[in-house]
Coordinates of C-alpha atoms in Angstrom, one line a residue:
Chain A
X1 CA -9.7 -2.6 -21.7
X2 CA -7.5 -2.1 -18.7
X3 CA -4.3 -1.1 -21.4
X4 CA -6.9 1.3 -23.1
X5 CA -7.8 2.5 -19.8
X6 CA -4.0 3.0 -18.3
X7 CA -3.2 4.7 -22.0
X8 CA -6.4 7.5 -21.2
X9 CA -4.6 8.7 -18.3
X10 CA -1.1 8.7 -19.4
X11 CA -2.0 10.7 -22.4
X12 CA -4.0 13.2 -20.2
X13 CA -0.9 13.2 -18.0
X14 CA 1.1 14.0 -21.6
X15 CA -1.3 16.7 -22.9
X16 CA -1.2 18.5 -19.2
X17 CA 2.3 18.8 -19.1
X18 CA 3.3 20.4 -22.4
X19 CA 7.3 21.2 -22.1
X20 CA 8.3 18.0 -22.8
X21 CA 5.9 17.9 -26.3
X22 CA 7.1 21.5 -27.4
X23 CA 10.8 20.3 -27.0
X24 CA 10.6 17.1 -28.7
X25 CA 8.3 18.1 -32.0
X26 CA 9.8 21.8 -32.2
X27 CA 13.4 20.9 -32.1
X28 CA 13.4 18.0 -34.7
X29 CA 11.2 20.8 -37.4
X30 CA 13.7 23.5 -36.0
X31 CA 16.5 21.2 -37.3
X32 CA 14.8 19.9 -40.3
X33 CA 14.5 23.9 -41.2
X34 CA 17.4 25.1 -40.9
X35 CA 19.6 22.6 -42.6
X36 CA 17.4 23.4 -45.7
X37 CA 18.6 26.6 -45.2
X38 CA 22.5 25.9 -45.4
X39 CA 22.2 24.1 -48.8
X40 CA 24.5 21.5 -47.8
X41 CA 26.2 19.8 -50.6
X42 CA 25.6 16.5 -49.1
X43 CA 22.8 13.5 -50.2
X44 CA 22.0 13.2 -46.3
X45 CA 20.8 16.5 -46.2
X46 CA 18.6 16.5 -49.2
X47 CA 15.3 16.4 -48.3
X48 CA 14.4 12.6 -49.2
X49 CA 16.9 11.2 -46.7
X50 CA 17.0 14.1 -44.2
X51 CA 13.2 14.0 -43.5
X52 CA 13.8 10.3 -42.3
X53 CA 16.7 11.0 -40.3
X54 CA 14.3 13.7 -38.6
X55 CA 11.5 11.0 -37.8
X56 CA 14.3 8.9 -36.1
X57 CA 16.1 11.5 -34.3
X58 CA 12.4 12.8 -32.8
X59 CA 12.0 9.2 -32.0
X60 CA 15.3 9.8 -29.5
X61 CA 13.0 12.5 -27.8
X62 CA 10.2 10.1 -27.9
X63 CA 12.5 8.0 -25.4
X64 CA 13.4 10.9 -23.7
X65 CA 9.8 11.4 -23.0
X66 CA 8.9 8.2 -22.1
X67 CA 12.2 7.7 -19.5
X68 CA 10.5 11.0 -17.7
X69 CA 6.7 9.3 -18.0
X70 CA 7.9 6.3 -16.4
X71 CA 10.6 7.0 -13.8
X72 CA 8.1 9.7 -12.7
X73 CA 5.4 7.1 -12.0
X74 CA 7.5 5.2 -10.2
X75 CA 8.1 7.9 -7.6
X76 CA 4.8 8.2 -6.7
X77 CA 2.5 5.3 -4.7
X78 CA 0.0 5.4 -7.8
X79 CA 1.8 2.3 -8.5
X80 CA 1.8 1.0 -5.4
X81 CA -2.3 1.3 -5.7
X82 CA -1.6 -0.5 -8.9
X83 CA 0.2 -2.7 -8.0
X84 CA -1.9 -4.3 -5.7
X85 CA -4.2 -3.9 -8.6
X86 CA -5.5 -6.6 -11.3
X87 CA -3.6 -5.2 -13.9
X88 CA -0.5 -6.9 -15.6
X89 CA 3.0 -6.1 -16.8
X90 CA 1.9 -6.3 -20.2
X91 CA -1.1 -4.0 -19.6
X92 CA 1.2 -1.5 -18.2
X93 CA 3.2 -1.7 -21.5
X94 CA 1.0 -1.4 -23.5
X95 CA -0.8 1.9 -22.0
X96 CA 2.4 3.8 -21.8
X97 CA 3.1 2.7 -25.7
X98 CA -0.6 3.5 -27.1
X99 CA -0.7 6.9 -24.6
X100 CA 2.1 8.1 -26.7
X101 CA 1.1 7.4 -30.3
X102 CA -0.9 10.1 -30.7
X103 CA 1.6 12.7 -30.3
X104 CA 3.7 10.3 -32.6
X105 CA 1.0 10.7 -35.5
X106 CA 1.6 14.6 -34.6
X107 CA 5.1 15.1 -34.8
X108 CA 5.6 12.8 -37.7
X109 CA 2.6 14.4 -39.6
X110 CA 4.4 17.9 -39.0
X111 CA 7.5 16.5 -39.9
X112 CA 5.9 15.8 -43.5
X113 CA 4.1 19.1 -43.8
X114 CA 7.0 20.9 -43.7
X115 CA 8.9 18.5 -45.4
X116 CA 6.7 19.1 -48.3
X117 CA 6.6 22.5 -47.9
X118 CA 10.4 22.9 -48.2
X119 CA 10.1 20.7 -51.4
X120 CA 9.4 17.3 -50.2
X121 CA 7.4 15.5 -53.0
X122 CA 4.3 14.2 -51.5
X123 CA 3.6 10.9 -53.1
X124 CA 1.3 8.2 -51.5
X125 CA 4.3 6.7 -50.1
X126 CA 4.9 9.2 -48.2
X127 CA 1.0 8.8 -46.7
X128 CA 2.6 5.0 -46.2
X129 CA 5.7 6.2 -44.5
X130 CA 3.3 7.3 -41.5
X131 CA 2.3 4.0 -40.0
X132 CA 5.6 2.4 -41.0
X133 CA 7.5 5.5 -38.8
X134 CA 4.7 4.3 -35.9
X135 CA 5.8 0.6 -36.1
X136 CA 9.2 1.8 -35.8
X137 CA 9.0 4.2 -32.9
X138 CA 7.5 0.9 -31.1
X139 CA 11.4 0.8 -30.3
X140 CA 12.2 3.6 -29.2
X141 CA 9.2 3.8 -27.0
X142 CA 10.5 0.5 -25.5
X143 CA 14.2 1.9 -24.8
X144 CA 12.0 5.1 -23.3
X145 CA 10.4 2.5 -20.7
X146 CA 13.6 0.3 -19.8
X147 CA 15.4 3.9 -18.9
X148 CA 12.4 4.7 -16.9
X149 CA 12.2 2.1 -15.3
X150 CA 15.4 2.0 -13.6
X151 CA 16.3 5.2 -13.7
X152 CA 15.9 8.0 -10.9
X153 CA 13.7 10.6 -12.8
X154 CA 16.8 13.3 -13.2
X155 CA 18.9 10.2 -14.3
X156 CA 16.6 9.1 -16.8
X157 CA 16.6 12.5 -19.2
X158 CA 20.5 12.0 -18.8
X159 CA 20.4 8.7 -20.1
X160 CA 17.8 9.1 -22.6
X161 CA 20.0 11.6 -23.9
X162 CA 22.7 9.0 -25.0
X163 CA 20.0 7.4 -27.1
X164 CA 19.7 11.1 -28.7
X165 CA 23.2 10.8 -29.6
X166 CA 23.8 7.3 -30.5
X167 CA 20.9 8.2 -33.6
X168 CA 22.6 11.7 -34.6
X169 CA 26.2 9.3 -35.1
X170 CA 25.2 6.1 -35.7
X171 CA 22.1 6.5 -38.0
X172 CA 23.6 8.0 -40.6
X173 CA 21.8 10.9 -40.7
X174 CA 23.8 13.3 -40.5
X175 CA 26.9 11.6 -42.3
X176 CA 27.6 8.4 -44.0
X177 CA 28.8 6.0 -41.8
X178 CA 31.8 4.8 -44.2
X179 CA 33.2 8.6 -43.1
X180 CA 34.0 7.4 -39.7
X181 CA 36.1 4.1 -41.0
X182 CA 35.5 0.5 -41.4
X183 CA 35.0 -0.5 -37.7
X184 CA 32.4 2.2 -37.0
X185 CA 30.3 1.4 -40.3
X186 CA 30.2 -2.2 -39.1
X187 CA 29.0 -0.7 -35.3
X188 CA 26.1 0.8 -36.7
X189 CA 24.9 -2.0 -39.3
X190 CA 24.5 -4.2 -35.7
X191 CA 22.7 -0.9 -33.8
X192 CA 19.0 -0.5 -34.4
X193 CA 19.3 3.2 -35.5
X194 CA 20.4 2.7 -39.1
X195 CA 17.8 0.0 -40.2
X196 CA 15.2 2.3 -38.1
X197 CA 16.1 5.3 -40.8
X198 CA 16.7 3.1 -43.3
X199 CA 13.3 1.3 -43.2
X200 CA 11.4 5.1 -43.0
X201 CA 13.6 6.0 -46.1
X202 CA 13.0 3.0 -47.9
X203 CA 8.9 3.3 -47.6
X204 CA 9.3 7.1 -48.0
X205 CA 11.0 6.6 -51.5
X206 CA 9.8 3.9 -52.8
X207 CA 13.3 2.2 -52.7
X208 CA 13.1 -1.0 -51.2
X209 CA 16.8 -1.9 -52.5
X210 CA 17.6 0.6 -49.3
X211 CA 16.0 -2.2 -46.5
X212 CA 18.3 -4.9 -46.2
X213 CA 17.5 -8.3 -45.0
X214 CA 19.8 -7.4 -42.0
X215 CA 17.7 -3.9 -41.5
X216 CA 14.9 -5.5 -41.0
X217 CA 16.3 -8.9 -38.7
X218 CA 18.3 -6.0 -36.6
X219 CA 15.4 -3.7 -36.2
X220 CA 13.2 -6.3 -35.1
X221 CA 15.6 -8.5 -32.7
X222 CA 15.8 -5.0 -30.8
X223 CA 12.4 -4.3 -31.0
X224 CA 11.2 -7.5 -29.6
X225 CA 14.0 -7.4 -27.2
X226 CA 13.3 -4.3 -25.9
X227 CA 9.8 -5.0 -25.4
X228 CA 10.3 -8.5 -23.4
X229 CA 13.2 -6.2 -21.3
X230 CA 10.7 -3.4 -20.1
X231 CA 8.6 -5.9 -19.5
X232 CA 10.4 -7.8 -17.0
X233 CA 12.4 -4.5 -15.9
X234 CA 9.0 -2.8 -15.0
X235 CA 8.0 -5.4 -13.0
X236 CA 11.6 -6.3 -10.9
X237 CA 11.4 -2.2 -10.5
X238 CA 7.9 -2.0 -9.2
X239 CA 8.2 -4.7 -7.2
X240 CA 11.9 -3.3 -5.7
X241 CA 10.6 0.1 -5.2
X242 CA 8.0 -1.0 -3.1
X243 CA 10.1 -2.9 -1.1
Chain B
X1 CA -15.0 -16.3 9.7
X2 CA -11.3 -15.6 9.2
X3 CA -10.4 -12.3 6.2
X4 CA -6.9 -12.9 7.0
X5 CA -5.0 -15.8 8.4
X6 CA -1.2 -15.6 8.2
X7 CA 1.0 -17.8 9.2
X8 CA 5.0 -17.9 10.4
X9 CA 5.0 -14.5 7.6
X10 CA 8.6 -13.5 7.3
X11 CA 10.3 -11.1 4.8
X12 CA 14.1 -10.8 4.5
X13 CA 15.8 -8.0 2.6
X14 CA 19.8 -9.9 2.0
X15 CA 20.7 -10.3 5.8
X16 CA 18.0 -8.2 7.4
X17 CA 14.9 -9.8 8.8
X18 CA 11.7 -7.0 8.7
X19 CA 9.2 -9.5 9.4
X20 CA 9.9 -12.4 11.4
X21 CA 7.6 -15.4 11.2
X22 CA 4.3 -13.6 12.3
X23 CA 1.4 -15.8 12.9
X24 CA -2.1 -13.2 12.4
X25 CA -5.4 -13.9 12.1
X26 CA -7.7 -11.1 11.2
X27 CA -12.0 -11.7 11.5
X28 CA -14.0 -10.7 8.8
X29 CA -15.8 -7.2 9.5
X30 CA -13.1 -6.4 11.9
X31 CA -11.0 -3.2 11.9
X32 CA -7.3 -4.3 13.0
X33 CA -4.7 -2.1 13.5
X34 CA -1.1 -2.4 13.5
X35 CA 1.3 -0.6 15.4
X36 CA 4.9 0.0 16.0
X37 CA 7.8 2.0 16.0
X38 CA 9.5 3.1 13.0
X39 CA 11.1 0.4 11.1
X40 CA 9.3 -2.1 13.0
X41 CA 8.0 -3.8 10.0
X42 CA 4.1 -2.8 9.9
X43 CA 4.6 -1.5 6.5
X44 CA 6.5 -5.1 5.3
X45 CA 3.8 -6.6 6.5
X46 CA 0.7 -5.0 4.7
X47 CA 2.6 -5.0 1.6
X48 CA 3.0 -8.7 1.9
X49 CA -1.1 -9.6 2.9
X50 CA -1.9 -6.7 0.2
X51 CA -0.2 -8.9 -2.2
X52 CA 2.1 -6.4 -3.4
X53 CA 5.4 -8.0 -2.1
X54 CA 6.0 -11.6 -1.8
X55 CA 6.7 -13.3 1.5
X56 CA 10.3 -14.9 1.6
X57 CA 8.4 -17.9 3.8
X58 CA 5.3 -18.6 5.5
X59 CA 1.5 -18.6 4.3
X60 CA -1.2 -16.1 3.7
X61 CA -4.7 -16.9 2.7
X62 CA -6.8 -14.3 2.3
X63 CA -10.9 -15.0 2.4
X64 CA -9.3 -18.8 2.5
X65 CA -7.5 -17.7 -1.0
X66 CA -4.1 -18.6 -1.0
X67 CA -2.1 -15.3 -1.5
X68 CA 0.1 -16.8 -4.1
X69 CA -1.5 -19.2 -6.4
X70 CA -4.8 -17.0 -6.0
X71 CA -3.0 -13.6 -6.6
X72 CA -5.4 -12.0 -9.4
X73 CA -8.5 -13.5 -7.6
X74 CA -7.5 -11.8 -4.3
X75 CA -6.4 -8.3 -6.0
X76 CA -10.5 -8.2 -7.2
X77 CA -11.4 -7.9 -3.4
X78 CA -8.6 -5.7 -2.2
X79 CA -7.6 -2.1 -2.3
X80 CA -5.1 0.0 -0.3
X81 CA -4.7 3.8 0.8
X82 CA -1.0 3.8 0.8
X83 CA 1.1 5.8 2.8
X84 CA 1.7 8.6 0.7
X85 CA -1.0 10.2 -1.7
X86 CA -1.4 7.7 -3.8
X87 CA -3.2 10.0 -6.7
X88 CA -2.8 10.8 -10.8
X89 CA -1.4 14.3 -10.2
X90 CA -2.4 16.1 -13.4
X91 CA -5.8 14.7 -13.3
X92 CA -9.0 15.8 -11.8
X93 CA -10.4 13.8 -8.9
X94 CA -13.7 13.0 -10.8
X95 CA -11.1 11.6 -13.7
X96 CA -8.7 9.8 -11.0
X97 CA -12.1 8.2 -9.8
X98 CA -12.9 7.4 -13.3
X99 CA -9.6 5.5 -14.2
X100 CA -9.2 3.4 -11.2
X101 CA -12.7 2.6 -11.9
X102 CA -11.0 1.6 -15.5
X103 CA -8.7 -0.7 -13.5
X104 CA -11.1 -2.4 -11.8
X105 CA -13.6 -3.3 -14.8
X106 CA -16.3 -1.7 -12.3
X107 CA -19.6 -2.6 -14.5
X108 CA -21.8 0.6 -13.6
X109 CA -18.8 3.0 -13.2
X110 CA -21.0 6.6 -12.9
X111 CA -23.2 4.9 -10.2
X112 CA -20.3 3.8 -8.0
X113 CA -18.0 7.2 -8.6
X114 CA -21.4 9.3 -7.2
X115 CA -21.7 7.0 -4.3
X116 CA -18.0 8.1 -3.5
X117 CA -18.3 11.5 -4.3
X118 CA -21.8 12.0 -1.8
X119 CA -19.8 9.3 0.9
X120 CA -16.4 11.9 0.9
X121 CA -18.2 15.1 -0.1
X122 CA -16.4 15.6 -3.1
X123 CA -18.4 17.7 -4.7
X124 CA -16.5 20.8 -4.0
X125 CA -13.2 19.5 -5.6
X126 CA -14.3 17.3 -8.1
X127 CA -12.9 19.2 -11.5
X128 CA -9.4 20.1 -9.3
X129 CA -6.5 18.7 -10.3
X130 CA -5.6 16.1 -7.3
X131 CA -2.0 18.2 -7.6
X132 CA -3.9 21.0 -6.5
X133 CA -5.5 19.9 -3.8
X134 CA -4.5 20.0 0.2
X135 CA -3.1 17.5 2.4
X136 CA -6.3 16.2 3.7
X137 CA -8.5 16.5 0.4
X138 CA -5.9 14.5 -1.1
X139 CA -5.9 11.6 1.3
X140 CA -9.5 11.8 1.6
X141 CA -9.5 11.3 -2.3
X142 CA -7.3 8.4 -1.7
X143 CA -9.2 6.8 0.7
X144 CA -12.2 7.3 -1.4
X145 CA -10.1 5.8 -4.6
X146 CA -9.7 2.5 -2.6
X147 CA -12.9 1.5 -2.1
X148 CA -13.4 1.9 -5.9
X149 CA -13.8 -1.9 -5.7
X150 CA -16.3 -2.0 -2.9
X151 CA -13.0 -3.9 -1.6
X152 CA -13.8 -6.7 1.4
X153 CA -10.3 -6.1 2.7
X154 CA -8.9 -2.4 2.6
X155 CA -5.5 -1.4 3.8
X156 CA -4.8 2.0 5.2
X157 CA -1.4 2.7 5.7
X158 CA -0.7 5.4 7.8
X159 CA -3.9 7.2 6.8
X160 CA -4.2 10.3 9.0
X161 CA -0.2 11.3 8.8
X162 CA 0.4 14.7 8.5
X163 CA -2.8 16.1 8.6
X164 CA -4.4 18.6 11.4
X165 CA -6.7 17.6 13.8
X166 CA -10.0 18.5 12.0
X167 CA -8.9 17.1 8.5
X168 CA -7.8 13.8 10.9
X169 CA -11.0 14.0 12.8
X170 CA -13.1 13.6 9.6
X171 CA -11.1 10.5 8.1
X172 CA -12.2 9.1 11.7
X173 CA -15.5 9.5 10.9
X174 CA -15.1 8.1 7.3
X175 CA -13.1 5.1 8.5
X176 CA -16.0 4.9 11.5
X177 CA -18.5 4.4 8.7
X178 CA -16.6 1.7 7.5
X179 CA -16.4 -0.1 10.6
X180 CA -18.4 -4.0 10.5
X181 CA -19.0 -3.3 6.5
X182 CA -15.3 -4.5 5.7
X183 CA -12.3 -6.1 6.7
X184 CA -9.9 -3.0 7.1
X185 CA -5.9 -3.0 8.4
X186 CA -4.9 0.5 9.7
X187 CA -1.3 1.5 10.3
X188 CA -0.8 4.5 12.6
X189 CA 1.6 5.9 14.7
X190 CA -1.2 8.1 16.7
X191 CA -2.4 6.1 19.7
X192 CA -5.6 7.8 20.0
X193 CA -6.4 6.6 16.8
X194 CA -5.9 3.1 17.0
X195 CA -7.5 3.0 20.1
X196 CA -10.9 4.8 18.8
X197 CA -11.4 3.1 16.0
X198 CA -9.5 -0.5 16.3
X199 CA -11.4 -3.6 17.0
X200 CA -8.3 -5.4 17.9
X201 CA -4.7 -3.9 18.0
X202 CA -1.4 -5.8 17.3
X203 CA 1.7 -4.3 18.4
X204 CA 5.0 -5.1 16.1
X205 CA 8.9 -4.2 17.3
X206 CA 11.9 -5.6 15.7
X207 CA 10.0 -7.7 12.9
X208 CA 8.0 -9.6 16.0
X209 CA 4.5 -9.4 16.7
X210 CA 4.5 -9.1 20.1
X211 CA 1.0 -8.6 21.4
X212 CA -2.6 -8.6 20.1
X213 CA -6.1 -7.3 22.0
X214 CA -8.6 -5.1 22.2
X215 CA -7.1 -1.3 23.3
X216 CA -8.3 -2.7 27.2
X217 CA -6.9 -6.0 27.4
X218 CA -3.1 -4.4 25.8
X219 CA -3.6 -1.7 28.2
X220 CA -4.4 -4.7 31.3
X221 CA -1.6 -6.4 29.9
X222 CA 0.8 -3.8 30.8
X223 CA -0.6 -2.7 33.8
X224 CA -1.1 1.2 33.0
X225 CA -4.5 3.0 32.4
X226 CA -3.2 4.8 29.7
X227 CA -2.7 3.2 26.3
X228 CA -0.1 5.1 24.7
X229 CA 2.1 4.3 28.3
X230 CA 0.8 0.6 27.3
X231 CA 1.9 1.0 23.9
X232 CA 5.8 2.1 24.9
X233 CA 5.7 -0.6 27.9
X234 CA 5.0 -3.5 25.8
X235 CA 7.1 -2.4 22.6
X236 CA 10.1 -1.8 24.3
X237 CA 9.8 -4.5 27.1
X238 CA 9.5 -2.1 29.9
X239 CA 12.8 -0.6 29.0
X240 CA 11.4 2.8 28.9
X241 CA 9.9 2.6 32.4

C-alpha cells in the first residue's frame, strides 16, 4: 500500500511537470519519422527492427527521467520526513518504478501507432510486444534510480545521457554491430542494450530464433543487478545526505 | 515517565566528533528544547533520537524502545518538521496531507486530514500547490504534515527560521497547543523562543551538552537576568564576558 501510495505522488509529480514527458516521447516518434522518410537502404531501418530500436532508445530517456525524479528528491527534506518514516528501501523502489509505467504504456503505445501508421503490420504480437517492452524498461528504470541516487540533480541528466548513447551504439539499432569490428560486437553481446532490443524485436516479430539464451541471461543479470544496486544505493545516499 | 533517555550518544563523521557522548533524558509531555551555536551538533543529535541516522556508540530508547532493534516500532510514534520545508512541491497541501497520510497507513485518513486542516487553518490554501505557497504557510503545512501520525514524540528542527514575527508568532501558538499533549524536541536559534515555550532547555557547544534547566534555573546558573546573556555565558564559558 505504502509503494502504491509513494507511486501516486511521484506520478502526480511526473504529470505536473511536463518538459521532461514531451522530450522523451516526442523525440523517439520524431526519430522513428524521419528515418522513414530517408528510405535507408539498411534492414535496421526497416520498420520491424527500427520500431524496437525506438522502444529501447526512449527507454534511455526513461533513465534520464528517472536520474532527475530521484536526484531531485534527494535535495529536498521530503526524504528526510521519510526517512524517519515506516517506509522501506524496497517501498521506495518500487513507487518510483510503478509511478513511471504509465507514461511507459504511453510512449510505447505511440510508438506502435505510428509505427503502424508508417506501415508497421499490426499483428497480435505486436499487442504482446507491449508488456514485454514494460518488463524490459524495469532496467532502465533501475539505471534511472542508481544515477539519481548519487548524482547531484545537474549531474544526473549528464550521466543519464551516457546511457542515451551507449543504446544508440551498442544496441544495434542504428547499425549492425559486426560494422564496428570484432572486439566491439563482443562489447555489446555482454551490455544489456542489445538483448533489451533484441528481446522487443523478437516478441514484435514473432522470431524467437532472434533471443538468445545469452539475451535473455544478460538482460536479466543486469536487471536484477540493477535493482539490488538502487536499492542499497538509495539507502547509503539517503542516509549520507542526511548526515 | 521517561519519552527519551539517551545515553553517552556520540556521532563521528571520519575524525570529527559532532556529538560527544551526551547523556539526555527527556519526560513524557514535556517540550525540550535544544540549543547551540552553529555547528554545535543539535541537528546530529535529533537526527540520531529521530532514528534517521545511526549513533556511532551509546544507547537511545525511545518510550523504553530500543532505537535500534525497535526502529520500525518507534518510526509509528514519531514524526519530524525538518529544517527546511519538508513538502511535495508540485502537489497541493490537501494531496501532501493525503500521501503522508498514505505513509502512515492512518486508518480514517479524511477524519484526521480535517482535524489538521481546522487545527492550522488551512482552509484558505488547501488546493495550492505547496510550491506556491509562502514561507510561513509552508512551514505551517509542515508542521501540520508531522503530526499526520498523532506522533507521541515530534521533532521540530529549527521551526520558526526565517519567518517574520507574526508568521513566527502563530507557530508559537500552534506549538503552545501542543504543549503537555506530546513529547516535542525544538531546535532554535531565537532565545525568546525557547524560553516561551520550553519546559526544559539544554544547551550544546562543541558536540557537549553542557547544561540543562528550566529557562530560570540556566539563567540562575549563569548569574544574568537575561537569558539570551545566559545563553552566550554558558555556551562559550564566559569567554564572551
Amino acid at each position: 500500500m505504502r509503494t502504491l501510495n509513494f507511486a501516486k505522488r511521484n506520478f502526480k509529480e511526473i504529470i505536473r511537470d511536463p518538459l521532461s514527458i514531451i522530450f522523451s516521447v516526442v523525440l523517439p516518434l520524431f526519430l522513428l519519422w524521419i528515418f522513414q522518410q530517408f528510405k535507408i537502404p539498411s534492414e535496421n531501418y526497416k520498420l520491424q527492427n527500427f520500431t524496437p530500436g525506438i522502444i529501447v532508445f526512449g527507454f534511455s530517456f526513461i533513465t534520464l527521467f528517472t536520474a532527475t525524479l530521484v536526484s531531485k528528491d534527494r535535495t529536498t527534506s521530503l526524504l528526510v520526513r521519510l526517512g524517519i518514516s515506516p517506509m522501506t528501501p524496497i517501498e521506495y523502489i518500487g513507487g518510483y518504478m510503478l509511478s513511471i509505467i504509465p507514461m511507459l504504456i504511453i510512449q510505447i503505445i505511440l510508438f506502435f501507432i505510428l509505427a503502424v501508421v508508417l506501415g508497421l503490420k499490426f499483428t497480435v504480437y505486436t499487442v504482446l510486444a507491449v508488456p514485454v517492452s514494460i518488463m524490459v524498461s524495469v532496467l532502465f528504470i533501475a539505471l534511472g534510480i542508481i544515477i539519481g541516487s548519487f548524482a547531484s540533480e545537474k549531474a544526473s541528466s549528464g550521466m543519464a545521457s551516457v546511457i542515451v548513447q551507449l543504446v544508440c551504439f551498442t544496441s544495434g539499432m542504428y547499425f549492425p554491430k559486426e560494422a564496428v569490428g570484432k572486439g566491439f560486437a563482443k562489447i555489446c553481446e555482454y551490455l544489456p542494450f542489445e538483448p533489451s532490443l533484441n528481446i522487443i524485436k523478437g516478441v514484435m516479430n514473432n522470431k524467437q530464433e532472434i533471443i538468445t539464451a545469452r539475451n535473455i541471461a544478460v538482460f536479466l543479470v543486469y536487471t536484477l543487478l540493477a535493482m539490488a544496486v538502487a536499492a542499497v544505493i538509495f539507502k547509503r545516499k539517503m542516509l549520507s545526505d542526511n548526515k | 515517565m521517561l519519552a527519551i533517555e539517551a545515553s553517552n550518544l556520540t556521532k563521528k563523521f571520519k575524525q570529527k566528533t559532532a556529538v560527544n557522548g551526551i547523556d539526555l533524558s527527556i519526560e513524557k509531555g514535556e517540550l525540550f528544547a535544544l540549543l547551540g551555536t552553529n555547528g554545535a551538533g543539535k541537528t546530529t543529535t535529533i537526527k540520531m533520537l529521530s532514528t534517521l541516522i545511526v549513533p556511532t556508540a551509546g544507547q537511545i530508547k525511545i518510550n523504553g524502545m530500543d532505537i535500534i532493534s525497535e526502529r520500525q516500532r518507534i518510526r509509528q510514534i514519531l514524526n519530524v518538521s525538518p529544517q527546511e520545508t519538508a513538502v511535495a512541491p508540485n502537489l497541493s497541501v490537501k494531496e501532501n496531507l493525503e500521501f503522508m497520510a498514505g505513509v502512515y497507513g492512518i486508518a480514517d485518513k479524511k477524519k484526521k486530514i480535517e482535524e489538521l486542516i481546522n487545527l492550522f487553518g488551512l482552509n484558505e490554501v488547501l488546493s495550492q500547490k505547496a510550491k506556491t505557497l509562502s514561507g510561513g504557510w509552508q512551514r505551517k503545512v509542515s508542521i501540520a504534515i508531522a503530526l499526520i501520525n498523532d506522533p507521541e514524540i515530534l521533532f521540530l528542527d529549527e521551526p520558526t527560521l526565517g519567518l517574520d514575527v507574526i508568521a513566527r508568532k502563530e507557530l508559537w501558538k500552534i506549538i503552545e497547543g501542543l504543549k503537555g499533549k506530546i513529547t516535542v524536541i525544538l531546535t532554535t536559534h531565537y532565545m525568546e523562543e525557547a524560553e516561551r515555550l520550553s519546559d526544559r532547555i539544554g544547551i550544546m557547544a562543541n558536540g557537549d551538552l553542557i547544561a540543562t534547566g528550566s529557562a530560570d534555573q540556566l539563567k540562575a546558573k549563569a548569574g544574568t537576568d537575561n537569558f539570551e546573556d545566559a545563553f552566550v555565558k554558558i555556551a562559550t564559558g564566559g569567554e564572551t564576558e
